[in-house]
Amino acid sequence: MPEQISERGALSGDCARCFGLCCVALPFAASADFAVDKPAGKPCANLGGDHRCGIHAELRQKGFNGCTVYDCFGAGQKVSQVTFGGRDWRSGSREDARRMFDAFPVVRQLHELLWYLAEALGLAAARPVHADLRAALRKTELLSLGTPGELAALDVAAHRQEVNVLLLRTSELARAGVRGKKKDRRGADLMGARLRGADLRGASLRGACLIAADLTGADLRDADLIGADLRDTDLRDADLTGAFFLTRPQLDAARGNAGTRLPASVTRPVHWAAAAGL
């Protein structure tokens, strides 16, 4: 039976059950995140015959920061083991490989939506829309179990918009209980902004660009962080207790320390302690 997505623990990459799809299907360009160029569909030079990364323990040192902050939300093992029934892209036809590579980013988007929907269902304040959220979760899960042909034909953007209406309503309900005027910074360009100690409790930071922003000691409790770009954002000693729609890739891209308070839905990145010399 296909693995059912009802627990958020299943929405995380399991490389042991995947055929290294993120290392083949996705393109990347030489930049601060990647040391070299690689087109979509071409295996990374560091990918071994066993579908494991040959420099996994040294990715940051060798200029592949982008790999360390990526998470497929469990799409890799879904496409490898369910959509294609455990068939390796190396041993199949070129057409089968192309179909697998095309399906992977579609399922990845669906799994990201499942992550948000599962979190929304865990918010007591969102109870008025729980029934709609459950229906959206079931529909999204069924879509993720589609055949390669069905996945290729799926209008993911339209489905994301449908789900986003519910997530936006969830955000409004979850932040309604925060006292005082709540800042709306949705989609704001806050690159490099000096927000040390800022009061952003209950703020909407949906899709905000916070690259290299200084949020040291900021109050981000109960803030909506869906889609916020936290690359190199300084979150040291910031309080993100109760913040929602925050993902592991976002935190992996940011900088924090032992004083950064995090919601229970995410884990503290290991490299934060390493950067602090702990």
PDB file of C-alpha atoms in Angstrom:
ATOM      1  CA  MET A   1       0.000   0.000   0.000  1.00  0.00           C
ATOM      2  CA  PRO A   2       1.266   3.527  -0.754  1.00  0.00           C
ATOM      3  CA  GLU A   3       2.579   5.443   2.219  1.00  0.00           C
ATOM      4  CA  GLN A   4      -0.132   7.779   3.507  1.00  0.00           C
ATOM      5  CA  ILE A   5       0.817  11.299   4.502  1.00  0.00           C
ATOM      6  CA  SER A   6      -0.960  11.953   7.768  1.00  0.00           C
ATOM      7  CA  GLU A   7       2.044  12.681   9.960  1.00  0.00           C
ATOM      8  CA  ARG A   8       4.520  15.490   9.313  1.00  0.00           C
ATOM      9  CA  GLY A   9       7.360  13.078  10.069  1.00  0.00           C
ATOM     10  CA  ALA A  10       6.742  11.500   6.668  1.00  0.00           C
ATOM     11  CA  LEU A  11       7.237  14.874   4.990  1.00  0.00           C
ATOM     12  CA  SER A  12      11.004  14.899   5.197  1.00  0.00           C
ATOM     13  CA  GLY A  13      13.588  13.579   2.794  1.00  0.00           C
ATOM     14  CA  ASP A  14      14.721   9.987   3.318  1.00  0.00           C
ATOM     15  CA  CYS A  15      17.811   9.650   1.115  1.00  0.00           C
ATOM     16  CA  ALA A  16      18.116   5.926   1.837  1.00  0.00           C
ATOM     17  CA  ARG A  17      14.838   5.342  -0.047  1.00  0.00           C
ATOM     18  CA  CYS A  18      15.509   7.762  -2.884  1.00  0.00           C
ATOM     19  CA  PHE A  19      17.556   7.482  -6.084  1.00  0.00           C
ATOM     20  CA  GLY A  20      19.330  10.804  -5.578  1.00  0.00           C
ATOM     21  CA  LEU A  21      16.640  12.649  -7.524  1.00  0.00           C
ATOM     22  CA  CYS A  22      17.471  16.116  -6.204  1.00  0.00           C
ATOM     23  CA  CYS A  23      21.069  15.561  -7.346  1.00  0.00           C
ATOM     24  CA  VAL A  24      19.952  14.767 -10.904  1.00  0.00           C
ATOM     25  CA  ALA A  25      16.559  16.260 -11.733  1.00  0.00           C
ATOM     26  CA  LEU A  26      17.214  19.797 -10.523  1.00  0.00           C
ATOM     27  CA  PRO A  27      19.474  22.401 -12.173  1.00  0.00           C
ATOM     28  CA  PHE A  28      21.789  24.771 -10.334  1.00  0.00           C
ATOM     29  CA  ALA A  29      24.078  27.616 -11.359  1.00  0.00           C
ATOM     30  CA  ALA A  30      27.515  28.573 -10.081  1.00  0.00           C
ATOM     31  CA  SER A  31      26.901  31.076  -7.291  1.00  0.00           C
ATOM     32  CA  ALA A  32      27.315  31.578  -3.570  1.00  0.00           C
ATOM     33  CA  ASP A  33      25.141  28.490  -3.139  1.00  0.00           C
ATOM     34  CA  PHE A  34      26.738  26.171  -5.714  1.00  0.00           C
ATOM     35  CA  ALA A  35      30.348  25.796  -6.786  1.00  0.00           C
ATOM     36  CA  VAL A  36      29.532  24.792 -10.380  1.00  0.00           C
ATOM     37  CA  ASP A  37      26.808  24.832 -13.030  1.00  0.00           C
ATOM     38  CA  LYS A  38      24.616  21.770 -13.565  1.00  0.00           C
ATOM     39  CA  PRO A  39      21.690  21.445 -15.979  1.00  0.00           C
ATOM     40  CA  ALA A  40      18.456  19.655 -15.104  1.00  0.00           C
ATOM     41  CA  GLY A  41      18.578  15.928 -15.773  1.00  0.00           C
ATOM     42  CA  LYS A  42      22.344  15.623 -15.469  1.00  0.00           C
ATOM     43  CA  PRO A  43      23.746  13.832 -12.394  1.00  0.00           C
ATOM     44  CA  CYS A  44      25.873  15.977 -10.095  1.00  0.00           C
ATOM     45  CA  ALA A  45      29.552  15.060 -10.384  1.00  0.00           C
ATOM     46  CA  ASN A  46      29.531  14.289  -6.654  1.00  0.00           C
ATOM     47  CA  LEU A  47      26.747  11.689  -6.927  1.00  0.00           C
ATOM     48  CA  GLY A  48      28.011   8.121  -6.549  1.00  0.00           C
ATOM     49  CA  GLY A  49      26.744   4.965  -8.174  1.00  0.00           C
ATOM     50  CA  ASP A  50      24.920   4.146  -4.925  1.00  0.00           C
ATOM     51  CA  HIS A  51      22.903   7.398  -5.219  1.00  0.00           C
ATOM     52  CA  ARG A  52      24.784   8.936  -2.290  1.00  0.00           C
ATOM     53  CA  CYS A  53      26.643  12.231  -2.187  1.00  0.00           C
ATOM     54  CA  GLY A  54      30.396  11.750  -2.150  1.00  0.00           C
ATOM     55  CA  ILE A  55      31.034  15.016  -0.288  1.00  0.00           C
ATOM     56  CA  HIS A  56      28.001  15.097   1.994  1.00  0.00           C
ATOM     57  CA  ALA A  57      30.044  15.855   5.102  1.00  0.00           C
ATOM     58  CA  GLU A  58      31.906  18.677   3.336  1.00  0.00           C
ATOM     59  CA  LEU A  59      29.191  20.349   1.290  1.00  0.00           C
ATOM     60  CA  ARG A  60      29.507  23.757   2.964  1.00  0.00           C
ATOM     61  CA  GLN A  61      33.304  23.733   2.808  1.00  0.00           C
ATOM     62  CA  LYS A  62      33.269  22.835  -0.887  1.00  0.00           C
ATOM     63  CA  GLY A  63      30.809  25.550  -1.884  1.00  0.00           C
ATOM     64  CA  PHE A  64      27.544  23.615  -2.019  1.00  0.00           C
ATOM     65  CA  ASN A  65      25.555  25.494   0.624  1.00  0.00           C
ATOM     66  CA  GLY A  66      22.473  25.183  -1.560  1.00  0.00           C
ATOM     67  CA  CYS A  67      22.454  21.424  -1.065  1.00  0.00           C
ATOM     68  CA  THR A  68      22.571  21.746   2.716  1.00  0.00           C
ATOM     69  CA  VAL A  69      19.432  23.886   2.874  1.00  0.00           C
ATOM     70  CA  TYR A  70      17.350  21.819   0.464  1.00  0.00           C
ATOM     71  CA  ASP A  71      14.610  19.442   1.587  1.00  0.00           C
ATOM     72  CA  CYS A  72      12.317  17.580  -0.799  1.00  0.00           C
ATOM     73  CA  PHE A  73       9.649  17.165   1.932  1.00  0.00           C
ATOM     74  CA  GLY A  74       9.674  13.415   1.271  1.00  0.00           C
ATOM     75  CA  ALA A  75       9.011  13.735  -2.464  1.00  0.00           C
ATOM     76  CA  GLY A  76      12.200  11.869  -3.360  1.00  0.00           C
ATOM     77  CA  GLN A  77      11.197   8.613  -1.724  1.00  0.00           C
ATOM     78  CA  LYS A  78       7.569   9.018  -2.898  1.00  0.00           C
ATOM     79  CA  VAL A  79       8.589   9.300  -6.565  1.00  0.00           C
ATOM     80  CA  SER A  80      11.268   6.609  -6.246  1.00  0.00           C
ATOM     81  CA  GLN A  81       9.307   3.998  -4.335  1.00  0.00           C
ATOM     82  CA  VAL A  82       5.639   4.753  -5.094  1.00  0.00           C
ATOM     83  CA  THR A  83       5.263   6.638  -8.373  1.00  0.00           C
ATOM     84  CA  PHE A  84       7.881   4.469 -10.104  1.00  0.00           C
ATOM     85  CA  GLY A  85       7.628   1.383  -7.904  1.00  0.00           C
ATOM     86  CA  GLY A  86      11.303   1.267  -6.961  1.00  0.00           C
ATOM     87  CA  ARG A  87      12.601   1.439 -10.546  1.00  0.00           C
ATOM     88  CA  ASP A  88      16.009   3.104 -10.698  1.00  0.00           C
ATOM     89  CA  TRP A  89      16.411   5.901 -13.269  1.00  0.00           C
ATOM     90  CA  ARG A  90      19.872   4.505 -14.091  1.00  0.00           C
ATOM     91  CA  SER A  91      18.546   1.115 -15.197  1.00  0.00           C
ATOM     92  CA  GLY A  92      15.413   2.213 -17.060  1.00  0.00           C
ATOM     93  CA  SER A  93      14.995   3.861 -20.426  1.00  0.00           C
ATOM     94  CA  ARG A  94      15.930   7.460 -21.088  1.00  0.00           C
ATOM     95  CA  GLU A  95      12.225   8.281 -21.390  1.00  0.00           C
ATOM     96  CA  ASP A  96      11.476   6.701 -18.000  1.00  0.00           C
ATOM     97  CA  ALA A  97      14.267   8.770 -16.454  1.00  0.00           C
ATOM     98  CA  ARG A  98      12.859  11.960 -17.991  1.00  0.00           C
ATOM     99  CA  ARG A  99       9.385  11.175 -16.660  1.00  0.00           C
ATOM    100  CA  MET A 100      10.808  10.562 -13.204  1.00  0.00           C
ATOM    101  CA  PHE A 101      12.729  13.835 -13.258  1.00  0.00           C
ATOM    102  CA  ASP A 102       9.599  15.692 -14.414  1.00  0.00           C
ATOM    103  CA  ALA A 103       7.452  14.137 -11.670  1.00  0.00           C
ATOM    104  CA  PHE A 104       9.855  14.920  -8.834  1.00  0.00           C
ATOM    105  CA  PRO A 105       9.447  18.736  -8.643  1.00  0.00           C
ATOM    106  CA  VAL A 106       5.662  18.394  -8.964  1.00  0.00           C
ATOM    107  CA  VAL A 107       5.436  15.986  -6.030  1.00  0.00           C
ATOM    108  CA  ARG A 108       7.858  18.170  -4.088  1.00  0.00           C
ATOM    109  CA  GLN A 109       5.474  21.117  -4.387  1.00  0.00           C
ATOM    110  CA  LEU A 110       2.534  18.958  -3.334  1.00  0.00           C
ATOM    111  CA  HIS A 111       4.432  17.655  -0.314  1.00  0.00           C
ATOM    112  CA  GLU A 112       5.339  21.176   0.727  1.00  0.00           C
ATOM    113  CA  LEU A 113       1.632  22.002   0.669  1.00  0.00           C
ATOM    114  CA  LEU A 114       0.960  18.897   2.761  1.00  0.00           C
ATOM    115  CA  TRP A 115       3.473  20.189   5.308  1.00  0.00           C
ATOM    116  CA  TYR A 116       1.632  23.505   5.603  1.00  0.00           C
ATOM    117  CA  LEU A 117      -1.788  21.875   5.717  1.00  0.00           C
ATOM    118  CA  ALA A 118      -0.688  19.446   8.434  1.00  0.00           C
ATOM    119  CA  GLU A 119       0.643  22.329  10.511  1.00  0.00           C
ATOM    120  CA  ALA A 120      -2.530  24.352   9.974  1.00  0.00           C
ATOM    121  CA  LEU A 121      -4.569  21.429  11.305  1.00  0.00           C
ATOM    122  CA  GLY A 122      -2.462  21.531  14.460  1.00  0.00           C
ATOM    123  CA  LEU A 123      -3.416  25.142  15.189  1.00  0.00           C
ATOM    124  CA  ALA A 124      -6.343  25.297  17.579  1.00  0.00           C
ATOM    125  CA  ALA A 125      -7.193  28.836  16.479  1.00  0.00           C
ATOM    126  CA  ALA A 126      -7.799  27.547  12.949  1.00  0.00           C
ATOM    127  CA  ARG A 127     -10.573  25.195  14.088  1.00  0.00           C
ATOM    128  CA  PRO A 128     -13.233  27.060  12.054  1.00  0.00           C
ATOM    129  CA  VAL A 129     -11.504  25.936   8.854  1.00  0.00           C
ATOM    130  CA  HIS A 130     -10.274  22.513   9.989  1.00  0.00           C
ATOM    131  CA  ALA A 131     -12.857  20.669   7.899  1.00  0.00           C
ATOM    132  CA  ASP A 132     -11.780  22.526   4.770  1.00  0.00           C
ATOM    133  CA  LEU A 133      -8.122  21.975   5.627  1.00  0.00           C
ATOM    134  CA  ARG A 134      -8.676  18.231   6.032  1.00  0.00           C
ATOM    135  CA  ALA A 135     -10.425  18.092   2.661  1.00  0.00           C
ATOM    136  CA  ALA A 136      -7.548  20.002   1.046  1.00  0.00           C
ATOM    137  CA  LEU A 137      -5.008  17.683   2.654  1.00  0.00           C
ATOM    138  CA  ARG A 138      -6.815  14.589   1.345  1.00  0.00           C
ATOM    139  CA  LYS A 139      -7.053  16.071  -2.149  1.00  0.00           C
ATOM    140  CA  THR A 140      -3.380  17.067  -2.155  1.00  0.00           C
ATOM    141  CA  GLU A 141      -2.305  13.638  -0.976  1.00  0.00           C
ATOM    142  CA  LEU A 142      -4.345  11.941  -3.697  1.00  0.00           C
ATOM    143  CA  LEU A 143      -2.791  14.225  -6.306  1.00  0.00           C
ATOM    144  CA  SER A 144       0.682  13.290  -5.061  1.00  0.00           C
ATOM    145  CA  LEU A 145      -0.166   9.623  -5.661  1.00  0.00           C
ATOM    146  CA  GLY A 146      -0.958  10.226  -9.323  1.00  0.00           C
ATOM    147  CA  THR A 147       0.652   8.422 -12.238  1.00  0.00           C
ATOM    148  CA  PRO A 148       3.586  10.080 -14.052  1.00  0.00           C
ATOM    149  CA  GLY A 149       1.157  11.189 -16.754  1.00  0.00           C
ATOM    150  CA  GLU A 150      -1.300  12.654 -14.252  1.00  0.00           C
ATOM    151  CA  LEU A 151       1.465  14.496 -12.452  1.00  0.00           C
ATOM    152  CA  ALA A 152       2.788  15.931 -15.717  1.00  0.00           C
ATOM    153  CA  ALA A 153      -0.676  17.243 -16.605  1.00  0.00           C
ATOM    154  CA  LEU A 154      -1.394  18.697 -13.167  1.00  0.00           C
ATOM    155  CA  ASP A 155      -1.821  22.480 -12.872  1.00  0.00           C
ATOM    156  CA  VAL A 156       0.199  22.813  -9.671  1.00  0.00           C
ATOM    157  CA  ALA A 157      -0.038  26.611  -9.618  1.00  0.00           C
ATOM    158  CA  ALA A 158      -3.833  26.487  -9.621  1.00  0.00           C
ATOM    159  CA  HIS A 159      -3.888  23.941  -6.798  1.00  0.00           C
ATOM    160  CA  ARG A 160      -1.385  25.991  -4.768  1.00  0.00           C
ATOM    161  CA  GLN A 161      -3.634  29.019  -5.121  1.00  0.00           C
ATOM    162  CA  GLU A 162      -6.629  26.988  -3.956  1.00  0.00           C
ATOM    163  CA  VAL A 163      -4.743  25.812  -0.878  1.00  0.00           C
ATOM    164  CA  ASN A 164      -3.251  29.242  -0.238  1.00  0.00           C
ATOM    165  CA  VAL A 165      -6.718  30.713   0.307  1.00  0.00           C
ATOM    166  CA  LEU A 166      -7.126  28.325   3.235  1.00  0.00           C
ATOM    167  CA  LEU A 167      -3.631  28.951   4.562  1.00  0.00           C
ATOM    168  CA  LEU A 168      -4.195  32.695   4.458  1.00  0.00           C
ATOM    169  CA  ARG A 169      -7.417  32.296   6.431  1.00  0.00           C
ATOM    170  CA  THR A 170      -5.551  30.059   8.869  1.00  0.00           C
ATOM    171  CA  SER A 171      -2.943  32.774   9.327  1.00  0.00           C
ATOM    172  CA  GLU A 172      -5.576  35.406  10.044  1.00  0.00           C
ATOM    173  CA  LEU A 173      -7.228  33.202  12.660  1.00  0.00           C
ATOM    174  CA  ALA A 174      -3.924  32.204  14.296  1.00  0.00           C
ATOM    175  CA  ARG A 175      -2.695  35.793  14.580  1.00  0.00           C
ATOM    176  CA  ALA A 176      -6.023  37.265  15.679  1.00  0.00           C
ATOM    177  CA  GLY A 177      -5.322  36.425  19.314  1.00  0.00           C
ATOM    178  CA  VAL A 178      -2.097  38.449  19.434  1.00  0.00           C
ATOM    179  CA  ARG A 179      -2.626  41.705  21.284  1.00  0.00           C
ATOM    180  CA  GLY A 180      -1.802  45.054  19.754  1.00  0.00           C
ATOM    181  CA  LYS A 181      -1.406  46.145  16.151  1.00  0.00           C
ATOM    182  CA  LYS A 182       0.083  43.390  14.027  1.00  0.00           C
ATOM    183  CA  LYS A 183       2.517  44.420  11.318  1.00  0.00           C
ATOM    184  CA  ASP A 184       1.800  43.393   7.738  1.00  0.00           C
ATOM    185  CA  ARG A 185       5.087  42.829   5.926  1.00  0.00           C
ATOM    186  CA  ARG A 186       3.724  40.412   3.346  1.00  0.00           C
ATOM    187  CA  GLY A 187       6.038  40.306   0.324  1.00  0.00           C
ATOM    188  CA  ALA A 188       8.143  43.156   1.731  1.00  0.00           C
ATOM    189  CA  ASP A 189      11.703  43.740   0.547  1.00  0.00           C
ATOM    190  CA  LEU A 190      13.625  43.676   3.820  1.00  0.00           C
ATOM    191  CA  MET A 191      16.964  42.546   2.420  1.00  0.00           C
ATOM    192  CA  GLY A 192      19.699  43.601   4.842  1.00  0.00           C
ATOM    193  CA  ALA A 193      17.166  45.404   7.050  1.00  0.00           C
ATOM    194  CA  ARG A 194      18.266  46.357  10.553  1.00  0.00           C
ATOM    195  CA  LEU A 195      15.540  44.838  12.682  1.00  0.00           C
ATOM    196  CA  ARG A 196      17.532  44.028  15.821  1.00  0.00           C
ATOM    197  CA  GLY A 197      15.106  43.629  18.713  1.00  0.00           C
ATOM    198  CA  ALA A 198      12.125  44.486  16.497  1.00  0.00           C
ATOM    199  CA  ASP A 199       8.599  43.763  17.721  1.00  0.00           C
ATOM    200  CA  LEU A 200       7.214  41.520  14.991  1.00  0.00           C
ATOM    201  CA  ARG A 201       4.928  39.439  17.153  1.00  0.00           C
ATOM    202  CA  GLY A 202       1.960  38.198  15.154  1.00  0.00           C
ATOM    203  CA  ALA A 203       3.319  39.834  12.004  1.00  0.00           C
ATOM    204  CA  SER A 204       2.630  38.572   8.505  1.00  0.00           C
ATOM    205  CA  LEU A 205       5.975  37.990   6.807  1.00  0.00           C
ATOM    206  CA  ARG A 206       4.525  35.838   4.044  1.00  0.00           C
ATOM    207  CA  GLY A 207       6.935  35.845   1.108  1.00  0.00           C
ATOM    208  CA  ALA A 208       9.051  38.621   2.612  1.00  0.00           C
ATOM    209  CA  CYS A 209      12.666  38.939   1.476  1.00  0.00           C
ATOM    210  CA  LEU A 210      14.758  38.895   4.654  1.00  0.00           C
ATOM    211  CA  ILE A 211      18.082  37.976   3.075  1.00  0.00           C
ATOM    212  CA  ALA A 212      20.940  39.044   5.401  1.00  0.00           C
ATOM    213  CA  ALA A 213      18.505  40.966   7.614  1.00  0.00           C
ATOM    214  CA  ASP A 214      19.506  41.517  11.227  1.00  0.00           C
ATOM    215  CA  LEU A 215      16.759  40.044  13.412  1.00  0.00           C
ATOM    216  CA  THR A 216      18.988  39.534  16.439  1.00  0.00           C
ATOM    217  CA  GLY A 217      16.804  39.406  19.529  1.00  0.00           C
ATOM    218  CA  ALA A 218      13.660  40.161  17.527  1.00  0.00           C
ATOM    219  CA  ASP A 219      10.238  39.089  18.774  1.00  0.00           C
ATOM    220  CA  LEU A 220       8.758  36.835  16.074  1.00  0.00           C
ATOM    221  CA  ARG A 221       6.322  34.988  18.273  1.00  0.00           C
ATOM    222  CA  ASP A 222       3.184  33.821  16.454  1.00  0.00           C
ATOM    223  CA  ALA A 223       4.416  35.303  13.162  1.00  0.00           C
ATOM    224  CA  ASP A 224       3.454  33.869   9.766  1.00  0.00           C
ATOM    225  CA  LEU A 225       6.689  32.983   7.949  1.00  0.00           C
ATOM    226  CA  ILE A 226       5.373  31.064   4.961  1.00  0.00           C
ATOM    227  CA  GLY A 227       7.667  31.560   1.990  1.00  0.00           C
ATOM    228  CA  ALA A 228       9.883  34.117   3.759  1.00  0.00           C
ATOM    229  CA  ASP A 229      13.430  34.130   2.355  1.00  0.00           C
ATOM    230  CA  LEU A 230      15.694  33.685   5.388  1.00  0.00           C
ATOM    231  CA  ARG A 231      19.000  33.193   3.618  1.00  0.00           C
ATOM    232  CA  ASP A 232      21.762  34.482   5.892  1.00  0.00           C
ATOM    233  CA  THR A 233      19.157  36.102   8.167  1.00  0.00           C
ATOM    234  CA  ASP A 234      20.564  36.674  11.653  1.00  0.00           C
ATOM    235  CA  LEU A 235      18.172  35.001  14.090  1.00  0.00           C
ATOM    236  CA  ARG A 236      20.518  34.871  17.065  1.00  0.00           C
ATOM    237  CA  ASP A 237      18.590  35.232  20.330  1.00  0.00           C
ATOM    238  CA  ALA A 238      15.365  35.828  18.380  1.00  0.00           C
ATOM    239  CA  ASP A 239      12.112  34.419  19.740  1.00  0.00           C
ATOM    240  CA  LEU A 240      10.152  32.412  17.157  1.00  0.00           C
ATOM    241  CA  THR A 241       7.975  30.631  19.698  1.00  0.00           C
ATOM    242  CA  GLY A 242       4.644  29.835  18.106  1.00  0.00           C
ATOM    243  CA  ALA A 243       5.749  31.087  14.676  1.00  0.00           C
ATOM    244  CA  PHE A 244       4.043  29.011  12.009  1.00  0.00           C
ATOM    245  CA  PHE A 245       4.565  27.808   8.441  1.00  0.00           C
ATOM    246  CA  LEU A 246       8.309  27.819   9.161  1.00  0.00           C
ATOM    247  CA  THR A 247      10.238  25.045   7.433  1.00  0.00           C
ATOM    248  CA  ARG A 248      13.551  23.367   8.057  1.00  0.00           C
ATOM    249  CA  PRO A 249      15.080  24.674   4.793  1.00  0.00           C
ATOM    250  CA  GLN A 250      14.316  28.227   5.908  1.00  0.00           C
ATOM    251  CA  LEU A 251      16.117  27.702   9.204  1.00  0.00           C
ATOM    252  CA  ASP A 252      19.005  25.874   7.564  1.00  0.00           C
ATOM    253  CA  ALA A 253      19.553  28.941   5.373  1.00  0.00           C
ATOM    254  CA  ALA A 254      19.521  31.319   8.359  1.00  0.00           C
ATOM    255  CA  ARG A 255      21.970  31.952  11.194  1.00  0.00           C
ATOM    256  CA  GLY A 256      21.044  31.294  14.790  1.00  0.00           C
ATOM    257  CA  ASN A 257      22.422  30.219  18.140  1.00  0.00           C
ATOM    258  CA  ALA A 258      21.501  28.454  21.356  1.00  0.00           C
ATOM    259  CA  GLY A 259      19.495  31.519  22.356  1.00  0.00           C
ATOM    260  CA  THR A 260      17.191  31.310  19.338  1.00  0.00           C
ATOM    261  CA  ARG A 261      13.792  30.096  20.499  1.00  0.00           C
ATOM    262  CA  LEU A 262      12.047  27.891  17.953  1.00  0.00           C
ATOM    263  CA  PRO A 263       8.539  26.485  17.538  1.00  0.00           C
ATOM    264  CA  ALA A 264       8.092  22.808  18.354  1.00  0.00           C
ATOM    265  CA  SER A 265       7.433  21.982  14.698  1.00  0.00           C
ATOM    266  CA  VAL A 266      11.084  22.406  13.660  1.00  0.00           C
ATOM    267  CA  THR A 267      14.474  21.278  14.921  1.00  0.00           C
ATOM    268  CA  ARG A 268      17.536  23.423  15.577  1.00  0.00           C
ATOM    269  CA  PRO A 269      20.018  23.228  12.674  1.00  0.00           C
ATOM    270  CA  VAL A 270      23.191  21.386  13.611  1.00  0.00           C
ATOM    271  CA  HIS A 271      25.415  23.904  11.833  1.00  0.00           C
ATOM    272  CA  TRP A 272      24.248  26.691  14.171  1.00  0.00           C
ATOM    273  CA  ALA A 273      26.129  25.057  17.024  1.00  0.00           C
ATOM    274  CA  ALA A 274      29.131  24.384  14.784  1.00  0.00           C
ATOM    275  CA  ALA A 275      29.254  28.044  13.728  1.00  0.00           C
ATOM    276  CA  ALA A 276      29.248  29.066  17.387  1.00  0.00           C
ATOM    277  CA  GLY A 277      32.078  26.663  18.115  1.00  0.00           C
ATOM    278  CA  LEU A 278      29.971  24.564  20.485  1.00  0.00           C
TER     279      LEU A 278
END
